[in-house]
Structure formats: structure tokens, C-alpha cells
């Protein structure tokens, strides 16, 4: 049994699915841009409470799990000050399969929220869900309104 | 985004637990007390026993579980409050083990082979619980910079926690992680020192002894020369003797350096005549200098007082400096030794007419493996570091002066003893 199995991750999956739905027709490059913005928002909010070192350890575990399931995401790295970095993935995203990118993005976000939720008694969950819902591309329809 | 520090939340029990200045003040005092405990206790786990008692003043703790990975083994220490049921403790332990296994990347909780211990103290009795277990459990990874997670601390509350509780608990976990990491590093350093001692014992005994036999046998072999050969004319034997002698010097250098690094270099001080030491060094290197067509001279200040030092060790420093100077100087050049009193010190110097040393190299010369970038001869890179160690043990200092193209001068000063010339 893994930590993420202790609690039901359904709530997090529903939040991530809702956020991803309007992005399903976007190009891989734009979807990756949104993913990076989502990671940045989650990182910034969580860092305030947990600190860089703890959050880095949690994020590295999430990325390890992600890279086992989605090799495309094995190039993601964690930098203590700036969070999860997607530089290499950005270069390869054009050639990536649509489904692998979408599923990988979903997995990382759900896993990140689930692991954090399980470790912190879901204290941060409402605010993290709210942060994620507010992530949208500049000028897009849903910006700042949530999904 | 609203600051979590300003957030005020009412718990299920109806008590406003966060945002209260008095609670924040109390927790600040508690964190100060906790930091002192971790700084002063030798046994971190023992300190954590006391720390939990402090944390329980403002956190309604029902249980706490520390899981730690040390030397490949996982250990669980569990604390519970008075009246905690064994059934709840089982569920709490399972949650802790699962989160721990996931964070350290173990395949399963079974693979951990957990060694379980009970915490020494019992936490204060708590009233009934409110909210489901998952909402009353924090798990904080124990992490340190440059090291993967090596443990977790899980806290179970009687009521659901809030963000201020999380920050407080996380601050404690961070201090615990630093203390455990320091403890771990200390044990590693101790272990490394023991391993080094063992290696040195092997080097000094198991390598030096057979080498002595090689030299002895080679010497005997040299004597069994063919009638037409003169002593020392068997090239193979000479090669063996040269190589074995070189190896012996390397071993001695390594042992000296290790002693200096460990602060164990012993010296036997006796009043010594500085001029005699200079003359002895001169005599040792006369033939080598002659072979290279170098002029080897010495200047000894008259009527110098005796110096309280270890004669063999000072000769070792002088030999190193003169040996280097001879190697660095081209045929036809000169090497000069000198000794003179300067204030309360006796200053020895070795100058050469070699190519000199660049300024950026001079400052690293006395570090281990620190050689001039222009050096054309081979060495262990330990000689000058050893020389520095020997001079320092005498309470002195060593330095070099050089300008590229104008040769180099190595100097070392040792405090003059109170022994006057008349006491000789």
C-alpha cells in the first residue's frame, strides 16, 4: 500500500479533471505552459507552510512515481527555490503523444495533491484546489474564475 | 492570498486555537526551549521524548511516531497518551509506516522490517476524539540538505489540526531532522576516523615490514656479485633498492601526514645547534648537487643560541626544502641554505636560482597536493604539507617568497629557546 492509497484521491482527481477539461483542445506546448503555471501556483502556496526542504523531498517522491509510469516526465527536476522544472520536457513536448502528455500531467498533479493532502491532514487541500482552479493562460476565458 | 499567520479558525471543539497572540507567544517560547534541547542533548531520540511533552502543551496530542532510517535499518518509536486504545494505535502505526515507506521509496511496509520501540514517556490524557483519523494525522518527512528523506514524524491530534498547528509541528520536525542529521554525520565521521586508523595500521605494519625485507634481501643480493662486477654494479638490484626506498619514503610521508592531520604528530624537543643542522643537511645533499653541477652553500649567523626542537623533524623539513630546490634548479645554478635570529625567532631559509613560482601558486604550496603549476619534477605532493605540520607543531610558521624567473626562497621560523650559547 502506498501513502497515496491511504486516503481516497478521488477528490483531487475530480479537481484536476475539472481544471484540465477546457484545455483538452489546446496544443501540447500550451498545455505544458498551463501545467507549469499550475505547478508554480501549488508550489508557492505550499512552500509558505512546509518550507523548501520538506516540499522538495515530497516533490521528488512524486516525480519519481511519475517517471516510473510516464517516462516522458522523467526529465522533470526539482529546484528548492523555484519548484518543479520542465525545461527538458518543453523541448520534447512537440514530439510527445497527446495521450501520454495529458495523462502524465494529470498524474503529477493528482499525485502531488494527494500526497500533500495525506501528509497534512488535508489542511491545505481547499486552498490548493482553489489555487489550481485559478490557473489559466493570460487572456483566456476562464482566467481567474476557476474551472 | 491571505497570510496563514493571520488565519483564524475555530476547531470542532469550539476553541479558537489559532491566531491568538498568547498561543503564538507560548509556541515561540516552546520552540526556543526545543531548540535548546536538541542542541544540548547527546541522544536525539531521548531529547525528542522531552520535546513531545513540550509540544503537547499547545497541541492536543494522542500519539506520536518517529520512524528513522539509520544504517539501512528502519526503526519506529511510538508514544501514546494515557487511555489510547491499542486498536487505534495499530491503525496509527500502519498509517505512519505506509507514509514512511512511500517517502523513503521502500517497496512495501513489510520490506522495512521495522524494529519497534516504545517511547519512554506517556503523553498527557486527552478527551474524546473529534473528526476521522485521517484529518487528525500529520506526517512530516525528516529531511536534510544533500540527503534523501531519512525518516518521518507522525503526530495524531485529539481534534482536527489547522495550518498553524502544521507550521508549529513542521518547525519541530525540521529541528529534529537537523539534530538527527548532525548525529548521523558525527557517527559517520567517527567511523571514517576509525577506518583511517585501521588503514594506517595496515600501511605502517603490513606494508613497511615486507618492504624492509625486500631492502634487506636486495642488499644481500648486491653483495653476491659476479667476480667481474664491483659492489653496486648490478643494475636490476639497484632498481629494486631505488624503488623500494622510494616506496618507503612514500609510506613515511603518508604516515606523517596522517599524524599531522589527526593532530598526533609527536616531537621530542631538545636544545639543538642550528648551525650543525644546516651543516648536516649540506653534507647530505652535497653529492646530489654535485651530480647536477649545482653550487650548494650555507650561511650561518655566528653565535646563534640553541633552539629547542626535534632535531630529526627539523632536518626532515630542511631536507624537503633543499631536495625541492635541487630538483627545481637547472644545472649550473645555485642553492643556498641560511639560518639567522630574527627577534624571538630562529629563521631558516633555502633559496634557489630556479624558475620561481607564480604568485597564485605560492599561496597553495603548503596545502596537500599543492604544487607549483610550473613544477617539472614529480613528488607525492605531501612534502610541503608535512613540513608545514612539523613547523607548526614547533609553534612556528613557514612561507615562501618568489618572483617568476628570479628563483624562490622557502623560509620557516621556530621560536628560539631560552637556552643560551653558554649552556651548551
Coordinates of C-alpha atoms in Angstrom, one line a residue:
Chain A
X1 CA 0.0 0.0 0.0
X2 CA 1.4 3.4 -0.9
X3 CA 0.8 6.7 1.0
X4 CA -1.5 8.0 -1.7
X5 CA -3.7 4.9 -1.2
X6 CA -4.4 5.8 2.5
X7 CA -6.9 8.4 1.6
X8 CA -9.2 8.5 -1.3
X9 CA -7.6 10.6 -4.0
X10 CA -10.9 11.0 -5.9
X11 CA -11.5 14.5 -4.6
X12 CA -8.1 15.6 -6.0
X13 CA -8.7 13.7 -9.3
X14 CA -12.0 15.5 -9.7
X15 CA -10.4 18.9 -9.2
X16 CA -7.6 18.2 -11.7
X17 CA -10.0 16.8 -14.3
X18 CA -12.2 19.8 -14.0
X19 CA -9.2 22.1 -14.4
X20 CA -7.9 20.1 -17.4
X21 CA -11.2 19.9 -19.3
X22 CA -11.1 23.3 -21.0
X23 CA -7.5 22.7 -22.1
X24 CA -8.2 19.4 -24.0
X25 CA -8.1 21.0 -27.4
X26 CA -5.0 23.2 -26.8
X27 CA -1.7 22.4 -28.4
X28 CA 0.8 20.3 -26.4
X29 CA 3.1 23.4 -25.9
X30 CA 0.2 25.5 -24.5
X31 CA -0.9 22.6 -22.3
X32 CA 2.6 22.3 -20.9
X33 CA 2.6 26.0 -20.2
X34 CA -0.6 25.7 -18.2
X35 CA 0.9 22.7 -16.3
X36 CA 4.0 24.7 -15.4
X37 CA 1.8 27.6 -14.2
X38 CA -0.2 25.1 -12.1
X39 CA 2.9 23.6 -10.5
X40 CA 4.2 27.1 -9.8
X41 CA 1.0 28.1 -8.1
X42 CA 0.8 24.9 -5.9
X43 CA 4.5 25.2 -5.0
X44 CA 4.2 28.9 -4.0
X45 CA 1.2 28.2 -1.7
X46 CA 2.6 25.1 -0.1
X47 CA 6.1 26.4 0.5
X48 CA 4.7 29.1 2.8
X49 CA 3.7 26.3 5.3
X50 CA 6.1 23.5 4.7
X51 CA 9.3 25.1 3.6
X52 CA 11.6 24.4 0.7
X53 CA 13.5 21.3 2.1
X54 CA 10.3 19.4 3.1
X55 CA 8.5 20.3 -0.1
X56 CA 11.5 19.4 -2.2
X57 CA 11.5 15.9 -0.6
X58 CA 7.8 15.4 -1.3
X59 CA 8.0 16.7 -4.9
X60 CA 11.0 14.4 -5.6
X61 CA 9.0 11.4 -4.5
X62 CA 6.0 12.5 -6.6
X63 CA 8.3 12.9 -9.7
X64 CA 9.9 9.5 -9.1
X65 CA 6.5 7.9 -9.1
X66 CA 5.5 9.9 -12.2
X67 CA 8.6 8.9 -14.2
X68 CA 8.0 5.2 -13.5
X69 CA 4.6 5.4 -15.1
X70 CA 5.3 8.1 -17.7
X71 CA 8.9 8.1 -18.9
X72 CA 8.2 11.4 -20.8
X73 CA 8.1 13.0 -17.4
X74 CA 11.5 11.6 -16.2
X75 CA 13.2 14.8 -17.2
X76 CA 11.3 16.9 -14.6
X77 CA 13.5 18.2 -11.9
X78 CA 13.0 19.9 -8.5
X79 CA 14.8 23.1 -7.6
X80 CA 14.4 24.1 -4.0
X81 CA 13.9 27.8 -4.7
X82 CA 11.8 27.6 -7.9
X83 CA 10.0 24.2 -7.6
X84 CA 9.4 21.7 -10.3
X85 CA 11.2 22.5 -13.6
X86 CA 10.1 21.3 -17.1
X87 CA 12.9 22.7 -19.2
X88 CA 13.8 19.4 -21.0
X89 CA 10.1 18.4 -21.3
X90 CA 9.4 21.7 -23.1
X91 CA 12.0 20.7 -25.8
X92 CA 10.5 17.3 -26.3
X93 CA 6.8 18.1 -26.0
X94 CA 6.2 18.6 -29.7
X95 CA 7.1 15.0 -30.4
X96 CA 5.2 13.6 -27.5
X97 CA 2.0 11.6 -27.8
X98 CA -1.1 13.6 -26.9
X99 CA -2.4 11.0 -24.5
X100 CA 0.9 10.5 -22.7
X101 CA 1.2 14.2 -22.1
X102 CA -2.3 14.6 -20.8
X103 CA -2.2 11.5 -18.6
X104 CA 1.2 12.5 -17.3
X105 CA 0.1 16.0 -16.4
X106 CA -3.0 14.6 -14.7
X107 CA -0.9 12.0 -12.8
X108 CA 1.7 14.5 -11.5
X109 CA -1.0 17.0 -10.3
X110 CA -3.3 14.4 -8.7
X111 CA -0.3 12.6 -7.0
X112 CA 1.1 15.9 -5.7
X113 CA -2.2 17.0 -4.2
X114 CA -2.9 13.5 -2.8
X115 CA 0.5 13.0 -1.2
X116 CA 0.4 16.5 0.3
X117 CA -3.2 16.0 1.5
X118 CA -2.3 12.7 3.1
X119 CA 0.7 14.1 4.9
X120 CA -1.0 17.3 6.1
X121 CA -4.4 16.0 7.1
X122 CA -5.9 17.8 4.0
X123 CA -5.4 21.1 5.7
X124 CA -4.1 22.8 2.6
X125 CA -6.4 21.0 0.2
X126 CA -9.2 23.6 -0.1
X127 CA -6.7 26.4 -0.8
X128 CA -4.6 24.3 -3.2
X129 CA -7.7 23.3 -5.2
X130 CA -8.7 26.9 -5.3
X131 CA -5.2 27.9 -6.5
X132 CA -5.3 25.3 -9.2
X133 CA -8.7 26.4 -10.4
X134 CA -7.4 29.9 -10.8
X135 CA -4.6 28.9 -13.1
X136 CA -5.3 29.9 -16.7
X137 CA -3.5 31.3 -19.7
X138 CA -3.4 35.1 -19.8
X139 CA -6.4 36.4 -21.7
X140 CA -8.2 33.1 -21.8
X141 CA -11.9 32.9 -21.0
X142 CA -11.7 31.2 -17.6
X143 CA -8.8 33.2 -16.2
X144 CA -9.2 33.8 -12.5
X145 CA -12.7 32.3 -12.3
X146 CA -11.9 28.7 -11.7
X147 CA -13.0 25.8 -13.7
Chain B
X1 CA -3.6 35.3 -0.8
X2 CA -4.3 35.7 2.9
X3 CA -1.4 35.0 5.2
X4 CA -1.7 31.8 7.1
X5 CA -0.4 33.7 10.1
X6 CA -3.5 35.8 10.1
X7 CA -5.9 33.0 9.6
X8 CA -8.2 32.3 12.5
X9 CA -10.1 29.0 12.6
X10 CA -12.4 27.6 15.2
X11 CA -11.9 23.8 15.8
X12 CA -14.7 21.3 16.2
X13 CA -14.5 21.7 20.0
X14 CA -15.3 25.3 19.6
X15 CA -12.0 26.6 20.9
X16 CA -10.3 29.2 18.8
X17 CA -6.7 27.7 18.7
X18 CA -5.0 29.8 16.1
X19 CA -4.3 33.4 15.7
X20 CA -4.3 34.0 19.4
X21 CA -1.3 36.1 20.3
X22 CA -0.9 34.3 23.6
X23 CA -0.7 30.9 21.9
X24 CA 1.7 32.2 19.3
X25 CA 3.8 33.6 22.1
X26 CA 3.7 30.3 24.0
X27 CA 4.7 28.3 20.9
X28 CA 7.6 30.7 20.2
X29 CA 8.8 30.1 23.8
X30 CA 8.3 26.3 23.3
X31 CA 10.3 26.3 20.1
X32 CA 13.1 28.1 21.8
X33 CA 13.1 25.5 24.6
X34 CA 13.0 22.7 22.0
X35 CA 15.9 24.2 20.0
X36 CA 18.0 24.3 23.2
X37 CA 17.1 20.6 23.9
X38 CA 18.2 19.5 20.5
X39 CA 21.4 21.5 20.7
X40 CA 22.4 20.1 24.1
X41 CA 21.2 16.5 24.2
X42 CA 23.7 13.8 23.1
X43 CA 20.9 11.3 22.4
X44 CA 18.4 12.9 20.0
X45 CA 15.7 10.3 20.5
X46 CA 15.9 10.9 24.2
X47 CA 15.6 14.7 23.6
X48 CA 12.5 14.1 21.4
X49 CA 10.9 12.4 24.4
X50 CA 11.0 15.7 26.3
X51 CA 10.2 17.7 23.2
X52 CA 6.9 15.9 22.8
X53 CA 6.0 16.8 26.3
X54 CA 6.6 20.5 25.4
X55 CA 4.7 20.2 22.1
X56 CA 1.7 18.7 23.9
X57 CA 1.3 21.9 25.9
X58 CA -0.4 23.5 22.8
X59 CA -1.1 20.5 20.6
X60 CA -3.7 18.0 21.8
X61 CA -1.5 15.0 21.0
X62 CA -2.9 11.5 21.3
X63 CA 0.1 9.8 19.8
X64 CA 3.4 10.4 18.1
X65 CA 5.5 8.1 15.9
X66 CA 9.1 8.6 14.9
X67 CA 10.4 6.5 12.0
X68 CA 14.0 6.6 11.2
X69 CA 16.3 5.0 8.6
X70 CA 19.7 4.5 10.0
X71 CA 22.5 2.4 8.5
X72 CA 19.9 0.7 6.3
X73 CA 17.7 -0.3 9.2
X74 CA 14.2 1.2 9.9
X75 CA 13.3 2.0 13.5
X76 CA 9.9 3.0 14.9
X77 CA 9.5 4.7 18.3
X78 CA 5.8 5.2 19.3
X79 CA 4.4 7.4 22.1
X80 CA 0.8 7.3 23.1
X81 CA -1.4 9.3 25.5
X82 CA -3.0 7.8 28.6
X83 CA -6.1 5.9 27.6
X84 CA -5.2 5.5 23.9
X85 CA -6.7 2.2 22.7
X86 CA -4.4 -0.5 21.2
X87 CA -6.7 -0.7 18.2
X88 CA -6.3 3.0 17.4
X89 CA -2.5 2.7 17.9
X90 CA -2.4 -0.2 15.4
X91 CA -4.1 2.0 12.8
X92 CA -1.9 4.9 13.6
X93 CA 1.2 2.9 13.3
X94 CA 0.1 1.4 10.0
X95 CA -0.6 4.9 8.6
X96 CA 2.9 6.1 9.8
X97 CA 4.7 3.0 8.3
X98 CA 2.9 3.4 5.0
X99 CA 3.7 7.1 4.6
X100 CA 7.3 6.4 5.7
X101 CA 7.7 3.6 3.2
X102 CA 6.4 5.8 0.4
X103 CA 8.6 8.7 1.3
X104 CA 11.8 6.8 1.5
X105 CA 10.9 4.7 -1.6
X106 CA 10.5 1.3 0.1
X107 CA 8.7 -1.4 -1.9
X108 CA 6.2 -2.0 0.9
X109 CA 5.9 -1.7 4.7
X110 CA 6.8 -5.4 5.0
X111 CA 10.1 -4.8 3.3
X112 CA 11.0 -2.3 6.0
X113 CA 11.5 -5.0 8.7
X114 CA 10.6 -2.4 11.3
X115 CA 12.3 -2.6 14.7
X116 CA 9.7 -1.2 17.1
X117 CA 10.3 0.6 20.4
X118 CA 8.0 2.3 22.9
X119 CA 8.7 5.9 23.8
X120 CA 9.8 6.4 27.4
X121 CA 7.2 8.9 28.5
X122 CA 3.4 8.8 28.2
X123 CA 1.6 11.8 26.7
X124 CA -1.0 13.7 28.8
X125 CA -4.5 12.2 28.8
X126 CA -6.8 13.7 26.1
X127 CA -10.6 13.8 25.9
X128 CA -12.6 12.1 23.2
X129 CA -11.6 12.4 19.6
X130 CA -13.3 14.6 17.0
X131 CA -13.2 14.0 13.3
X132 CA -11.9 11.0 11.4
X133 CA -8.4 9.7 11.9
X134 CA -7.1 10.9 8.6
X135 CA -8.0 14.5 9.5
X136 CA -6.1 14.2 12.8
X137 CA -2.8 13.0 11.4
X138 CA 0.3 14.9 10.3
X139 CA 3.2 13.2 8.7
X140 CA 6.3 15.3 8.3
X141 CA 9.3 14.0 6.4
X142 CA 12.7 14.2 8.1
X143 CA 15.0 15.8 5.5
X144 CA 18.3 17.5 5.4
X145 CA 20.0 19.3 2.6
X146 CA 22.0 17.0 0.3
X147 CA 20.4 13.9 1.8
X148 CA 17.3 11.9 0.8
X149 CA 14.5 11.7 3.3
X150 CA 15.6 9.6 6.2
X151 CA 12.5 9.4 8.4
X152 CA 9.2 10.8 9.3
X153 CA 7.4 12.1 12.4
X154 CA 3.7 11.5 12.6
X155 CA 1.5 13.4 15.1
X156 CA -2.0 12.4 15.9
X157 CA -4.3 15.0 17.5
X158 CA -7.5 14.6 19.5
X159 CA -9.1 17.1 17.2
X160 CA -8.5 18.1 13.6
X161 CA -5.4 20.2 13.1
X162 CA -5.2 23.6 11.5
X163 CA -2.5 25.3 9.4
X164 CA -0.9 27.0 12.4
X165 CA -0.6 23.5 14.1
X166 CA 1.0 22.2 10.9
X167 CA 3.6 25.0 10.8
X168 CA 4.4 24.5 14.5
X169 CA 4.7 20.7 14.1
X170 CA 6.8 21.2 10.9
X171 CA 9.2 23.6 12.8
X172 CA 9.7 20.9 15.4
X173 CA 10.2 18.2 12.8
X174 CA 12.8 20.4 11.0
X175 CA 14.8 20.8 14.2
X176 CA 14.6 17.1 14.9
X177 CA 15.8 16.4 11.3
X178 CA 18.8 18.8 11.8
X179 CA 19.7 17.2 15.1
X180 CA 19.4 13.6 13.8
X181 CA 21.4 14.5 10.7
X182 CA 24.1 16.1 12.9
X183 CA 24.2 12.9 15.0
X184 CA 24.4 10.8 11.9
X185 CA 27.2 12.9 10.4
X186 CA 29.1 12.7 13.7
X187 CA 28.9 8.9 13.8
X188 CA 30.0 8.8 10.1
X189 CA 33.0 11.0 10.9
X190 CA 33.9 8.7 13.9
X191 CA 33.6 5.7 11.7
X192 CA 35.7 7.3 8.9
X193 CA 38.4 8.1 11.6
X194 CA 38.4 4.5 12.8
X195 CA 38.7 3.2 9.2
X196 CA 41.6 5.6 8.6
X197 CA 43.3 4.4 11.8
X198 CA 42.9 0.8 10.6
X199 CA 44.3 1.6 7.1
X200 CA 47.2 3.4 8.7
X201 CA 47.9 0.4 10.9
X202 CA 48.0 -1.8 7.8
X203 CA 50.2 0.7 5.9
X204 CA 52.6 1.0 8.8
X205 CA 52.9 -2.7 9.7
X206 CA 51.7 -4.9 6.8
X207 CA 53.5 -2.8 4.1
X208 CA 56.5 -1.5 5.9
X209 CA 57.7 -4.8 7.3
X210 CA 57.8 -6.7 4.0
X211 CA 59.4 -3.7 2.3
X212 CA 62.2 -3.8 4.9
X213 CA 62.7 -7.5 4.0
X214 CA 62.9 -6.5 0.3
X215 CA 65.6 -3.9 1.0
X216 CA 67.5 -6.3 3.2
X217 CA 67.4 -9.1 0.6
X218 CA 68.3 -6.7 -2.2
X219 CA 71.3 -5.6 -0.2
X220 CA 72.4 -9.2 0.4
X221 CA 71.9 -9.9 -3.3
X222 CA 74.1 -6.9 -4.2
X223 CA 76.9 -8.5 -2.2
X224 CA 76.6 -11.8 -4.1
X225 CA 78.1 -10.1 -7.2
X226 CA 79.8 -11.9 -10.0
X227 CA 83.6 -11.8 -9.7
X228 CA 83.9 -9.3 -12.6
X229 CA 81.4 -6.8 -11.0
X230 CA 82.1 -4.2 -8.4
X231 CA 79.7 -3.6 -5.4
X232 CA 76.6 -1.8 -6.5
X233 CA 77.0 -2.6 -10.2
X234 CA 74.1 -4.9 -10.7
X235 CA 71.5 -2.7 -12.3
X236 CA 68.5 -4.9 -11.5
X237 CA 69.3 -4.9 -7.8
X238 CA 69.9 -1.2 -7.9
X239 CA 66.5 -0.7 -9.4
X240 CA 64.9 -2.8 -6.7
X241 CA 66.7 -0.8 -4.0
X242 CA 65.7 2.5 -5.6
X243 CA 62.1 1.6 -6.0
X244 CA 61.8 0.1 -2.5
X245 CA 63.5 3.1 -1.0
X246 CA 61.1 5.4 -2.8
X247 CA 58.1 3.3 -1.6
X248 CA 59.4 3.5 2.0
X249 CA 59.6 7.3 1.7
X250 CA 56.0 7.4 0.4
X251 CA 54.8 5.3 3.3
X252 CA 56.6 7.5 5.8
X253 CA 55.1 10.6 4.1
X254 CA 51.6 9.2 4.3
X255 CA 52.0 8.2 8.0
X256 CA 53.5 11.6 8.9
X257 CA 50.7 13.4 7.0
X258 CA 48.0 11.3 8.7
X259 CA 49.6 12.0 12.1
X260 CA 49.6 15.7 11.4
X261 CA 46.0 15.7 10.2
X262 CA 44.9 13.9 13.3
X263 CA 46.9 16.2 15.5
X264 CA 49.0 13.3 16.8
X265 CA 52.5 14.2 15.5
X266 CA 54.8 13.8 18.4
X267 CA 58.1 15.7 18.7
X268 CA 60.9 15.2 21.1
X269 CA 62.4 18.7 21.9
X270 CA 66.0 19.1 22.9
X271 CA 68.3 22.1 22.7
X272 CA 69.9 21.8 19.2
X273 CA 72.7 23.7 17.4
X274 CA 71.1 25.4 14.3
X275 CA 74.4 25.6 12.5
X276 CA 75.1 21.9 13.0
X277 CA 71.7 21.1 11.4
X278 CA 72.5 23.3 8.4
X279 CA 75.9 21.6 8.0
X280 CA 74.3 18.1 8.2
X281 CA 71.8 19.0 5.6
X282 CA 74.5 20.4 3.4
X283 CA 76.6 17.2 3.8
X284 CA 73.5 15.0 2.9
X285 CA 72.9 16.8 -0.4
X286 CA 76.5 17.6 -1.5
X287 CA 76.9 14.7 -3.8
X288 CA 73.4 15.1 -5.4
X289 CA 74.1 18.8 -6.0
X290 CA 77.5 17.9 -7.4
X291 CA 76.0 15.4 -9.9
X292 CA 73.7 18.2 -11.1
X293 CA 76.5 20.7 -11.2
X294 CA 74.8 23.0 -8.6
X295 CA 76.6 25.2 -6.2
X296 CA 75.4 24.4 -2.7
X297 CA 76.4 26.9 0.0
X298 CA 75.4 27.8 3.6
X299 CA 75.4 31.0 5.7
X300 CA 75.1 30.5 9.4
X301 CA 74.9 33.6 11.7
X302 CA 77.7 33.4 14.2
X303 CA 76.9 32.8 18.0
X304 CA 73.4 31.6 17.5
X305 CA 71.6 30.3 20.6
X306 CA 70.5 26.7 20.7
X307 CA 66.9 26.1 19.6
X308 CA 64.5 23.8 21.5
X309 CA 63.3 21.5 18.8
X310 CA 63.1 17.9 17.4
X311 CA 66.3 17.6 15.5
X312 CA 65.2 14.8 13.2
X313 CA 62.0 16.6 12.3
X314 CA 63.7 19.9 11.6
X315 CA 66.2 18.0 9.4
X316 CA 63.3 16.5 7.6
X317 CA 61.9 20.0 6.8
X318 CA 65.3 21.2 5.7
X319 CA 65.8 18.1 3.5
X320 CA 62.4 18.5 1.9
X321 CA 63.1 22.2 1.1
X322 CA 66.7 21.5 -0.2
X323 CA 65.5 18.4 -2.1
X324 CA 62.8 20.5 -3.9
X325 CA 65.3 23.3 -4.6
X326 CA 67.8 21.0 -6.2
X327 CA 65.0 19.4 -8.4
X328 CA 63.7 22.8 -9.4
X329 CA 67.1 24.3 -10.3
X330 CA 68.8 23.8 -13.7
X331 CA 72.4 22.6 -13.9
X332 CA 74.9 25.4 -13.2
X333 CA 72.5 27.1 -10.8
X334 CA 72.9 27.5 -7.0
X335 CA 71.1 26.6 -3.8
X336 CA 71.8 28.4 -0.6
X337 CA 70.9 27.5 3.0
X338 CA 70.9 30.0 5.8
X339 CA 69.9 30.4 9.4
X340 CA 69.7 33.6 11.5
X341 CA 68.0 35.0 14.5
X342 CA 65.2 37.5 13.9
X343 CA 63.7 38.8 17.1
X344 CA 62.3 35.9 19.2
X345 CA 62.6 33.5 16.2
X346 CA 65.2 31.5 14.5
X347 CA 64.7 31.7 10.8
X348 CA 65.9 29.0 8.4
X349 CA 65.9 29.7 4.6
X350 CA 66.5 27.8 1.4
X351 CA 67.0 29.8 -1.7
X352 CA 67.4 28.6 -5.3
X353 CA 68.1 30.1 -8.7
X354 CA 65.3 28.1 -10.3
X355 CA 62.4 29.4 -12.5
X356 CA 60.5 30.8 -9.5
X357 CA 56.8 30.3 -8.6
X358 CA 53.8 32.2 -9.8
X359 CA 52.1 34.3 -7.1
X360 CA 48.8 32.4 -7.5
X361 CA 50.7 29.1 -6.8
X362 CA 52.6 30.4 -3.8
X363 CA 49.5 30.6 -1.6
X364 CA 48.6 26.9 -2.2
X365 CA 52.1 25.5 -1.9
X366 CA 51.7 24.2 1.6
X367 CA 48.3 22.6 1.1
X368 CA 48.3 18.8 0.4
X369 CA 48.9 18.0 -3.2
X370 CA 49.5 21.8 -3.7
X371 CA 52.4 22.1 -6.1
X372 CA 53.6 24.8 -8.4
X373 CA 51.8 24.6 -11.7
X374 CA 55.3 25.1 -13.3
X375 CA 56.9 22.2 -11.3
X376 CA 58.7 19.9 -13.7
X377 CA 59.6 17.2 -11.2
X378 CA 57.4 14.5 -9.6
X379 CA 56.6 14.3 -5.9
X380 CA 53.9 13.0 -3.6
X381 CA 52.5 16.5 -3.1
X382 CA 52.7 15.9 0.6
X383 CA 56.2 17.1 1.4
X384 CA 55.4 20.8 2.0
X385 CA 52.2 20.0 3.8
X386 CA 54.2 17.8 6.1
X387 CA 56.9 20.5 6.5
X388 CA 54.2 22.9 7.5
X389 CA 52.8 20.5 10.0
X390 CA 56.2 19.9 11.6
X391 CA 56.9 23.6 11.8
X392 CA 53.5 24.3 13.3
X393 CA 54.0 21.6 16.0
X394 CA 57.1 23.6 17.0
X395 CA 55.0 26.7 17.3
X396 CA 56.5 28.2 14.2
X397 CA 55.4 29.2 10.7
X398 CA 56.5 28.5 7.1
X399 CA 56.2 30.6 4.0
X400 CA 57.7 31.1 0.5
X401 CA 58.8 34.2 -1.4
X402 CA 59.3 34.1 -5.1
X403 CA 59.1 36.0 -8.3
X404 CA 58.9 34.1 -11.6
X405 CA 62.3 34.0 -13.3
X406 CA 64.1 35.1 -10.1
X407 CA 64.2 31.8 -8.1
X408 CA 62.4 31.0 -4.9
X409 CA 63.1 31.2 -1.2
X410 CA 61.4 29.0 1.4
X411 CA 61.6 30.2 5.0
X412 CA 60.5 28.8 8.3
X413 CA 60.7 30.3 11.7
X414 CA 60.7 28.5 15.0
X415 CA 60.7 30.2 18.4
X416 CA 64.1 30.5 19.9
X417 CA 64.6 28.5 23.1
X418 CA 65.8 30.2 26.3
X419 CA 68.9 28.1 26.2
X420 CA 71.8 30.4 25.8
X421 CA 75.1 29.6 24.0
X422 CA 76.9 29.3 27.4
X423 CA 74.6 26.4 28.4
X424 CA 75.9 24.3 25.5

